[in-house]
CSV table of C-alpha atoms in Angstrom, one decimal:
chain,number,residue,atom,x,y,z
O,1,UNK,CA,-5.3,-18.8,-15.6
O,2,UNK,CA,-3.8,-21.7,-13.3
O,3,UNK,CA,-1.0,-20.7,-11.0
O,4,UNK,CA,1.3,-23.3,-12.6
O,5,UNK,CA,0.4,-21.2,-16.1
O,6,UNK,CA,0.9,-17.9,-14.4
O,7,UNK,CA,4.2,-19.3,-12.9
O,8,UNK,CA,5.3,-20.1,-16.4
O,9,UNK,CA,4.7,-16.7,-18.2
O,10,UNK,CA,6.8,-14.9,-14.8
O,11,UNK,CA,9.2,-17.1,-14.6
O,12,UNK,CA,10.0,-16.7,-18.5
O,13,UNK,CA,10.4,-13.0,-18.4
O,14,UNK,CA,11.7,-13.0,-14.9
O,15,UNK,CA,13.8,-15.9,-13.6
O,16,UNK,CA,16.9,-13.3,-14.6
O,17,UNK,CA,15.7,-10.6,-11.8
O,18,UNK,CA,13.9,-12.5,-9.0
O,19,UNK,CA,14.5,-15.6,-7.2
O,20,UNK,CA,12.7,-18.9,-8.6
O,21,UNK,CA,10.7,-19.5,-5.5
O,22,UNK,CA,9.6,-15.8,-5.1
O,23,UNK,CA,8.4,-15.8,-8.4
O,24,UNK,CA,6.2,-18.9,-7.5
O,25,UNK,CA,4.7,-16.9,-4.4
O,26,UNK,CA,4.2,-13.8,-7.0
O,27,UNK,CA,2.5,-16.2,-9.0
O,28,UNK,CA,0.0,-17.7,-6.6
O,29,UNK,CA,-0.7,-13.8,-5.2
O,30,UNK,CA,-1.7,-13.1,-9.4
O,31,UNK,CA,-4.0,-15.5,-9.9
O,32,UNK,CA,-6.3,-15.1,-6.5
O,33,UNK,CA,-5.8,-11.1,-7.9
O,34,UNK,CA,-7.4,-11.8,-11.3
O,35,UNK,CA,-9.9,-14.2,-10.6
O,36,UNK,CA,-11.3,-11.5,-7.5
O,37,UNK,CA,-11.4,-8.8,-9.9
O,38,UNK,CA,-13.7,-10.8,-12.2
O,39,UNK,CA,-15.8,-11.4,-9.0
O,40,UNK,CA,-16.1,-7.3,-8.0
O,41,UNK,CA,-16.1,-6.1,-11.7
O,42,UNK,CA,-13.0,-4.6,-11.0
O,43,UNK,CA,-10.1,-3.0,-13.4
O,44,UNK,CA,-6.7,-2.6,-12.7
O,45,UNK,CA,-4.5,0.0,-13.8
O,46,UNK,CA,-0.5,-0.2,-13.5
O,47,UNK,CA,2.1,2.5,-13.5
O,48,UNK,CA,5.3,2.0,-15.5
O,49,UNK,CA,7.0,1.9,-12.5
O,50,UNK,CA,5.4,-0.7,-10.5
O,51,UNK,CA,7.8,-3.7,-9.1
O,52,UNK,CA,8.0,-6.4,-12.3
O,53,UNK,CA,5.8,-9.2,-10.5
O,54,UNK,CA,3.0,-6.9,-10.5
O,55,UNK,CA,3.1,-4.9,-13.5
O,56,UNK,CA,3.6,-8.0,-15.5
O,57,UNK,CA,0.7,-10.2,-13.8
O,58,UNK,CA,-2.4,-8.2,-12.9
O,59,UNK,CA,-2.9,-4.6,-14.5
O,60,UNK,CA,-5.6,-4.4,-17.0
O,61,UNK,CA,-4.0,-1.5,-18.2
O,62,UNK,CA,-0.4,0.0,-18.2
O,63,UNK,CA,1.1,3.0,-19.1
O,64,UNK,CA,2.4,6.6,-18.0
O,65,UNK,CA,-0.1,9.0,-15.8
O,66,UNK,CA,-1.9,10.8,-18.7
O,67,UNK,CA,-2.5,7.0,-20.5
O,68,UNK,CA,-4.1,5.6,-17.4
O,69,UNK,CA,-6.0,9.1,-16.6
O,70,UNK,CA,-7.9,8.2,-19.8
O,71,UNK,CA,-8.2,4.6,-18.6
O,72,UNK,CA,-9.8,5.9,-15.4
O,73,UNK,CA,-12.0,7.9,-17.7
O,74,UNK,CA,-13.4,5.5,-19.8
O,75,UNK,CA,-13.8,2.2,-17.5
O,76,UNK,CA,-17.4,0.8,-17.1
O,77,UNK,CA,-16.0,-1.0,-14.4
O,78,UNK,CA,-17.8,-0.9,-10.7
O,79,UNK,CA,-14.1,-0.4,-9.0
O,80,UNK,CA,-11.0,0.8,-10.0
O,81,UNK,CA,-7.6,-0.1,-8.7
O,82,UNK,CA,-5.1,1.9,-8.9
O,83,UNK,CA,-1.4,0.6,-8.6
O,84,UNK,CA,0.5,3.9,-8.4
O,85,UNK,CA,0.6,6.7,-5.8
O,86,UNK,CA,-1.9,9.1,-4.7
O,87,UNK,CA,-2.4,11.7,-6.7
O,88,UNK,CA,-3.1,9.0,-9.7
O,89,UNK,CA,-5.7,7.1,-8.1
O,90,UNK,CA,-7.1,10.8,-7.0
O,91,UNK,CA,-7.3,11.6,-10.6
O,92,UNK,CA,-9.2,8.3,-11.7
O,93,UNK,CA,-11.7,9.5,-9.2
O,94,UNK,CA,-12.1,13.3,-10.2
O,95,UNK,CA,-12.0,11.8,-13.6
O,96,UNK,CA,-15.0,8.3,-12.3
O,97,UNK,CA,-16.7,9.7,-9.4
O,98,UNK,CA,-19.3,7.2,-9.7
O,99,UNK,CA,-16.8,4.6,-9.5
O,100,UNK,CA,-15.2,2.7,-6.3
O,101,UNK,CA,-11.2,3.9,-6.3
O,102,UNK,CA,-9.2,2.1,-4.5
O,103,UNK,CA,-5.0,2.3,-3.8
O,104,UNK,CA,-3.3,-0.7,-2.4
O,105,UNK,CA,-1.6,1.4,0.5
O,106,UNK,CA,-2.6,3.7,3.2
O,107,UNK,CA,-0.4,6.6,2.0
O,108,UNK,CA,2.0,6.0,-1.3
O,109,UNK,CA,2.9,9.3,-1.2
O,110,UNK,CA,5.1,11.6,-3.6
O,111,UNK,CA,7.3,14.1,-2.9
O,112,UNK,CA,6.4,16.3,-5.5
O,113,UNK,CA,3.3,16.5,-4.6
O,114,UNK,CA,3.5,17.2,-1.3
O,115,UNK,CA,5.4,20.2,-2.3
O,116,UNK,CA,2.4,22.7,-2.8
O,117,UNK,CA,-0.7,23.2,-1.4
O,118,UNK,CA,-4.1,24.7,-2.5
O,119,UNK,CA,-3.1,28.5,-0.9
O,120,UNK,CA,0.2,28.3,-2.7
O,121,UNK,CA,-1.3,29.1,-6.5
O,122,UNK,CA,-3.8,31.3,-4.6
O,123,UNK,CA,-1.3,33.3,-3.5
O,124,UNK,CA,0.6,33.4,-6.6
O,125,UNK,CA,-2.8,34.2,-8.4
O,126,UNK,CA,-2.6,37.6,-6.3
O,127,UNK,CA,1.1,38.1,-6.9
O,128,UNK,CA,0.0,37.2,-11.1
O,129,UNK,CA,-3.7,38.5,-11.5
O,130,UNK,CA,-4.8,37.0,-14.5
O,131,UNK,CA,-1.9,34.3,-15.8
O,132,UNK,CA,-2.9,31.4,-16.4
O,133,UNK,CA,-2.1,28.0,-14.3
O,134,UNK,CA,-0.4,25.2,-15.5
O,135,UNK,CA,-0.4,22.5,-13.2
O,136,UNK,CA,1.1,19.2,-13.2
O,137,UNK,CA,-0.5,15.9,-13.0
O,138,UNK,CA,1.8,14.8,-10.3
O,139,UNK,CA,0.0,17.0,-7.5
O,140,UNK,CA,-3.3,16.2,-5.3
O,141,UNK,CA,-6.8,16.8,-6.0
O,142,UNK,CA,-6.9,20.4,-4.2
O,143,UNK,CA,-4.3,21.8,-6.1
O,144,UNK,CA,-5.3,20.4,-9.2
O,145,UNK,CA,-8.9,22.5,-8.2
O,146,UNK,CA,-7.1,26.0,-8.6
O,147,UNK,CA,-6.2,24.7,-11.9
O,148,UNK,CA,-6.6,26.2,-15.4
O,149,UNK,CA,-5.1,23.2,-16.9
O,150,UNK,CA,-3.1,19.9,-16.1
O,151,UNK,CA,-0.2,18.5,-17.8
O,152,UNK,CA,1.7,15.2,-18.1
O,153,UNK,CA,5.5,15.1,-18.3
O,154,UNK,CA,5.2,14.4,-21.7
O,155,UNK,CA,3.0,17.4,-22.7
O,156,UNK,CA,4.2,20.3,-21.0
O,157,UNK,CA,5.3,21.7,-23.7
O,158,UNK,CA,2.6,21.7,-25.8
O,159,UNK,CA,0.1,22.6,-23.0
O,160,UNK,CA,2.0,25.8,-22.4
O,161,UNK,CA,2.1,26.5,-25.7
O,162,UNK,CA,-1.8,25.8,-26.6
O,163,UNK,CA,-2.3,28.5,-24.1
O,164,UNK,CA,-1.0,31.0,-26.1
O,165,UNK,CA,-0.3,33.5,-23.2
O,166,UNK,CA,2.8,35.5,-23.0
O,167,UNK,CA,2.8,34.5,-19.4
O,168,UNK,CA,2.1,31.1,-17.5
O,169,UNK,CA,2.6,29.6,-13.9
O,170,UNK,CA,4.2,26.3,-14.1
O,171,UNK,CA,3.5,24.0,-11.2
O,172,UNK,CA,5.3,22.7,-8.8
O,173,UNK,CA,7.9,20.9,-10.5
O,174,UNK,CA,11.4,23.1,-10.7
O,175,UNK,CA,13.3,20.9,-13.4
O,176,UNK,CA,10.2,20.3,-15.2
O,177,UNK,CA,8.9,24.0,-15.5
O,178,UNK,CA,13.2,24.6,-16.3
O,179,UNK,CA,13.2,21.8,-18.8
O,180,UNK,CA,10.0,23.4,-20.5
O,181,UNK,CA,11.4,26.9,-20.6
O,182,UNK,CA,14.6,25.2,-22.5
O,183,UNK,CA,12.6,23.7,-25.2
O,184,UNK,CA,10.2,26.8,-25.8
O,185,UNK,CA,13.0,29.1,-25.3
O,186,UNK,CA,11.3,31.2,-22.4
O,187,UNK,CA,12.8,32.9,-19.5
O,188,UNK,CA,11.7,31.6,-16.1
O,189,UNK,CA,11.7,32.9,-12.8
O,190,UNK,CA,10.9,31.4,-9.2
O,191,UNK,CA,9.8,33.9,-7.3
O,192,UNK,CA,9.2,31.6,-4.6
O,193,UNK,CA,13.6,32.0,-4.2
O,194,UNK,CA,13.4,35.6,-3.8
O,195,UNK,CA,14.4,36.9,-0.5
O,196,UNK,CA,11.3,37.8,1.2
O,197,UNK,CA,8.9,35.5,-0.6
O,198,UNK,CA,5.9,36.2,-0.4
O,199,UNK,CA,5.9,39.6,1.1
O,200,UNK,CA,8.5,40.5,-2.1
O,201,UNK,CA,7.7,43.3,-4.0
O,202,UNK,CA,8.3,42.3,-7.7
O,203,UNK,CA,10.1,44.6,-10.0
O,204,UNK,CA,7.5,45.4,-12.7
O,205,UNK,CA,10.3,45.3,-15.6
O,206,UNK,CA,11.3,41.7,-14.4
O,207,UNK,CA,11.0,39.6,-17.4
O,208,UNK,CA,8.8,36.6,-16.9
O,209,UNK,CA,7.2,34.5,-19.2
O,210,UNK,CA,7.3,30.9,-17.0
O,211,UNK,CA,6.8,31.5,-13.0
O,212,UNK,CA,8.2,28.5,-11.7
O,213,UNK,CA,7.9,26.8,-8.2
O,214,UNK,CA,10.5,25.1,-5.9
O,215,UNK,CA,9.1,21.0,-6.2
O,216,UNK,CA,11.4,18.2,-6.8
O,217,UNK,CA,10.7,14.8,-7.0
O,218,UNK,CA,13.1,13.0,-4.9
O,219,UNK,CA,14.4,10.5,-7.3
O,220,UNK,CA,15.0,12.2,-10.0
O,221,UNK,CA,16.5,15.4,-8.6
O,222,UNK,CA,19.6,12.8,-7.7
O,223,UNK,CA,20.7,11.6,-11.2
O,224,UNK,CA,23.7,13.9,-12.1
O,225,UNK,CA,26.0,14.7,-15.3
O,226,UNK,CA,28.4,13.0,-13.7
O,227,UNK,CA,26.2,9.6,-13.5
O,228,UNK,CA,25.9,10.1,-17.5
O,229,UNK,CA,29.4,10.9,-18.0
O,230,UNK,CA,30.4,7.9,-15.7
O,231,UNK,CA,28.0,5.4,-18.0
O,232,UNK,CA,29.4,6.8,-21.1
O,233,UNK,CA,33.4,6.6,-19.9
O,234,UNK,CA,32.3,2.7,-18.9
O,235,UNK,CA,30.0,2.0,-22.0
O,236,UNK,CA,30.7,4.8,-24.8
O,237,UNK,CA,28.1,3.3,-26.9
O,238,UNK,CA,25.2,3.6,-24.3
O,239,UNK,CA,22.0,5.4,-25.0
O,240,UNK,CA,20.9,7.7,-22.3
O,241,UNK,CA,17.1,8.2,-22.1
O,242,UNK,CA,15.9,11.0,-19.1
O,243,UNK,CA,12.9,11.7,-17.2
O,244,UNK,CA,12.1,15.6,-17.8
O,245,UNK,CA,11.9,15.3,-13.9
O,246,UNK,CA,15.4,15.3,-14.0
O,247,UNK,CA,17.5,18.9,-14.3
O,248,UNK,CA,17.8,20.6,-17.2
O,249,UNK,CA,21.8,19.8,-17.1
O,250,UNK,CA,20.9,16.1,-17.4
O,251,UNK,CA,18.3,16.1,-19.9
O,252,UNK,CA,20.9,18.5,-22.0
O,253,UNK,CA,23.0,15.8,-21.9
O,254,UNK,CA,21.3,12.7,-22.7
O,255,UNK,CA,20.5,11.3,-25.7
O,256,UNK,CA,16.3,11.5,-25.0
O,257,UNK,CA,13.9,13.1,-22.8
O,258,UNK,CA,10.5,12.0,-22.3
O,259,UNK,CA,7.6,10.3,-20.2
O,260,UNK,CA,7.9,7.1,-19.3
O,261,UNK,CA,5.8,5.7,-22.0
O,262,UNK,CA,8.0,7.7,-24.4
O,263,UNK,CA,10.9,6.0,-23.1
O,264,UNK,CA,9.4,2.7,-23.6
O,265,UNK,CA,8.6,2.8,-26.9
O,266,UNK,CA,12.1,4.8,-27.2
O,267,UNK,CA,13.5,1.7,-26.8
O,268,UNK,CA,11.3,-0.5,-28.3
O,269,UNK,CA,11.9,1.4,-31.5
O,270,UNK,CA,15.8,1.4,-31.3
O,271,UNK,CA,18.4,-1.1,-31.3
O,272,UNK,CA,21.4,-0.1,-29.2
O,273,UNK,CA,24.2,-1.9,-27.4
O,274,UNK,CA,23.4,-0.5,-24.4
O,275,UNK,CA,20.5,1.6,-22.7
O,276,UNK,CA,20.7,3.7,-19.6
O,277,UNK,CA,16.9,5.4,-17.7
O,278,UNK,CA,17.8,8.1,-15.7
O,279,UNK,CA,14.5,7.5,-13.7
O,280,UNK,CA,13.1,4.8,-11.5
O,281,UNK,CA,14.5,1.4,-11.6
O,282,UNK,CA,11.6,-1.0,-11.7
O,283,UNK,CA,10.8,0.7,-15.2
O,284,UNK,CA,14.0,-1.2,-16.2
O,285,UNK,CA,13.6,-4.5,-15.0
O,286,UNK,CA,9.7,-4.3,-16.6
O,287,UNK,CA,11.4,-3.4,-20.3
O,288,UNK,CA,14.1,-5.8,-19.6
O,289,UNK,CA,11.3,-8.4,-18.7
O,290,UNK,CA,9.5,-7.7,-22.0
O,291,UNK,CA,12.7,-7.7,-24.1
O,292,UNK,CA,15.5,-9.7,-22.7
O,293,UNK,CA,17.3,-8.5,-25.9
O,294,UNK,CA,17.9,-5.2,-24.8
O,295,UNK,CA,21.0,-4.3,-22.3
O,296,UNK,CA,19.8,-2.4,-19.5
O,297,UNK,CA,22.2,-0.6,-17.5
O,298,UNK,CA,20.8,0.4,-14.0
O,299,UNK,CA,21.3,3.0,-11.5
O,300,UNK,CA,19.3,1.5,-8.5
O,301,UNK,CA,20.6,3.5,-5.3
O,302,UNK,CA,17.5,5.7,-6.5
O,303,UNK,CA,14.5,4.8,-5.6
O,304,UNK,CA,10.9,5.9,-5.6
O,305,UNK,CA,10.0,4.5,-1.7
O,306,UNK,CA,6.0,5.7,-2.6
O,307,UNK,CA,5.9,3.4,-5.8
O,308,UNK,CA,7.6,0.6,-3.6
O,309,UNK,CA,4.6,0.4,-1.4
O,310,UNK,CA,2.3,-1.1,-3.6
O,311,UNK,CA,2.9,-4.7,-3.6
O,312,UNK,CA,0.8,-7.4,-4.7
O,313,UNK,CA,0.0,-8.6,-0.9
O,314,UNK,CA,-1.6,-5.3,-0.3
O,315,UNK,CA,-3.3,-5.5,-3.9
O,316,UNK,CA,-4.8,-8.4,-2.8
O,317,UNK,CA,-6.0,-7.2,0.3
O,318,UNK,CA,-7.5,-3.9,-0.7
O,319,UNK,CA,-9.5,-5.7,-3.9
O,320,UNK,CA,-10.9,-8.5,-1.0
O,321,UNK,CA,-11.3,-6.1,2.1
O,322,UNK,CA,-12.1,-2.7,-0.4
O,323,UNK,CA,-9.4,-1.0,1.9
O,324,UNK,CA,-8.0,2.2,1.1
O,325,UNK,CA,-10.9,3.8,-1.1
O,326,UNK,CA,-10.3,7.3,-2.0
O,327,UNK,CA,-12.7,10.1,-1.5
O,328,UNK,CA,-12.6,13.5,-2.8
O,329,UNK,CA,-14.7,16.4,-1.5
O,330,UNK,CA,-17.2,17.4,-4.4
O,331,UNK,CA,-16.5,20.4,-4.8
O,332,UNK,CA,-12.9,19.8,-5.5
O,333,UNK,CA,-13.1,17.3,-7.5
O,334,UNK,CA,-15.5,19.7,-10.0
O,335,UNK,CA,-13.2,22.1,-10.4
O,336,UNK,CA,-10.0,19.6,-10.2
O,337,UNK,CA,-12.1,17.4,-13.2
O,338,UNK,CA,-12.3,20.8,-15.2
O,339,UNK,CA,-8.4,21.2,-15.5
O,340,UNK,CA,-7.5,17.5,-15.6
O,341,UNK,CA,-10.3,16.9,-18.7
O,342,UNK,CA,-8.9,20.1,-20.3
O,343,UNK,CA,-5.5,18.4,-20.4
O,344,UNK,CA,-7.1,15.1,-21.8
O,345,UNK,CA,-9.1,16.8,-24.7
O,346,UNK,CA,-6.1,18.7,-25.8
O,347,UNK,CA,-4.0,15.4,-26.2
């Protein structure tokens, strides 16, 4: 594709959120980014929430973590690049090992994910001999290694409840595990919040049936009830849609709670006046982009500051220079590929 035809298909989906001549430089940066991964044999997958330029120029693929996990899976592709954080490009590479994995910044961290480690579900193993451990997507390879099983935001709940234990440990995220234990009607606990943790001696009559952990991610822990009751007082016709990220408070009160890609097609499917995401913000201006029609309302002090560092500069850079490749010790990535392909051929 020329730049002056690449220019053209941003500029008709974008010219309302970015400035005419930035979209021209976006443009230029696309089309050295395709034609380079046609010269490595190279595939490009693109999280929801990547900034509009990019997500709407260069991935192969799009989608939420556990769409893109199968991507990774399935590529016959010599290199795969993965525009999201981290942990996702670690995944493609427990998931390819064969392949080159590449992430277009030196860290692209996540908050989340930083919040446990590898001895933290050892040690709750001891505390839990024999419960099963349900670990989220959004975490790093080692901890994904002490797995039993991973899960994406929008299959929590059926993970958990293809285990068919009376007891699980749901990990690390606190709203998520919370929001889980609201929809299968299960008590949780976070032992982890006890005085004493982890010399605490638990009570053996203390009814558990989800043992939770103390993660946040720290976008999503900011939206509020009173950010939902605020939209509704200003627009009392908007739809709400929340990120099961969010607290349990706040997905009880909007209207839908689901992945990202469910929230997509949430909207896609729906015609209302008005739509507010209680997640991150590029997500809007990428469905805005691909459907003027719909009113987005935004809520953009919040901010995922990992996300932001992909750009399409960097992309560039790491697909010409293969900077950034991500390695995972084999032995991890066995045991991590055992719980993440678990996850995949249950949904």
């Amino acid at each position: 594709m020329s730049i002056d035809r690449m220019y053209e298909e941003l500029y008709q989906k974008l010219h309302k959120i970015m400035p005419e001549a930035e979209i021209r430089l976006k443009a230029e940066l696309a089309v050295q980014i395709n034609q380079l991964k046609k010269e490595r044999n190279a595939v490009i997958l693109g999280h929801n929430y990547m900034e509009p330029a990019l997500f709407h120029s260069i991935p192969d693929f799009k989608g939420d973590s556990l769409e893109l996990a199968r991507k990774a899976a399935e590529t016959d592709k010599d290199i795969i690049v993965f525009c999201g954080v981290r942990f996702m490009a670690e995944t493609a590479k427990i998931l390819s090992p064969e392949k080159t994995v590449l992430l277009p910044a030196e860290k692209a961290g996540c908050s989340l994910a930083e919040s446990i480690t590898a001895e933290d579900i050892r040690l709750l193993r001891e505390k839990f001999p024999g419960v099963p451990v349900v670990t989220y997507v959004n975490t790093y390879a080692e901890v994904k290694a002490e797995s039993d099983v991973c899960c994406t935001s929008g299959n929590a709940k059926a993970v958990v409840e293809s285990l068919n234990s009376d007891t699980v440990i749901f990990l690390p995220d606190e709203y998520l595990a919370g929001n889980v234990a609201r929809e299968t009607g299960k008590h949780i606990i976070f032992p982890t919040k006890m005085k004493g943790w982890p010399d605490v001696k638990l009570d053996p009559d203390l009814d558990y049936q989800i043992i939770g952990w103390h993660g946040k991610c720290e976008v999503h822990e900011l939206f509020t009830v009173e950010d939902i009751e605020n939209a509704r007082k200003l627009y009392p016709d908007v739809v709400v849609l929340a990120h099961p990220e969010c607290s349990p408070e706040v997905t009880a009160r909007a209207d839908f709670a689901g992945s990202t890609s469910a929230m997509i097609k949430y909207v896609e499917q729906h015609d209302a006046p008005h739509y507010l995401l209680l997640t991150e913000c590029s997500m809007g201006d990428n469905i805005m982009a691909a459907h003027p029609e719909k009113e987005m309302l935004r809520l953009c002090t919040h901010r995922c500051p990992h996300m932001a560092e992909i750009t399409l500069e960097d992309t560039l850079q790491s697909l010409k220079l293969t900077r950034y490749v991500i390695e995972v010790p084999e032995d991890i990535r066995k045991r991590a590929e055992k719980a993440v392909r678990r996850m995949i051929e249950l949904f």
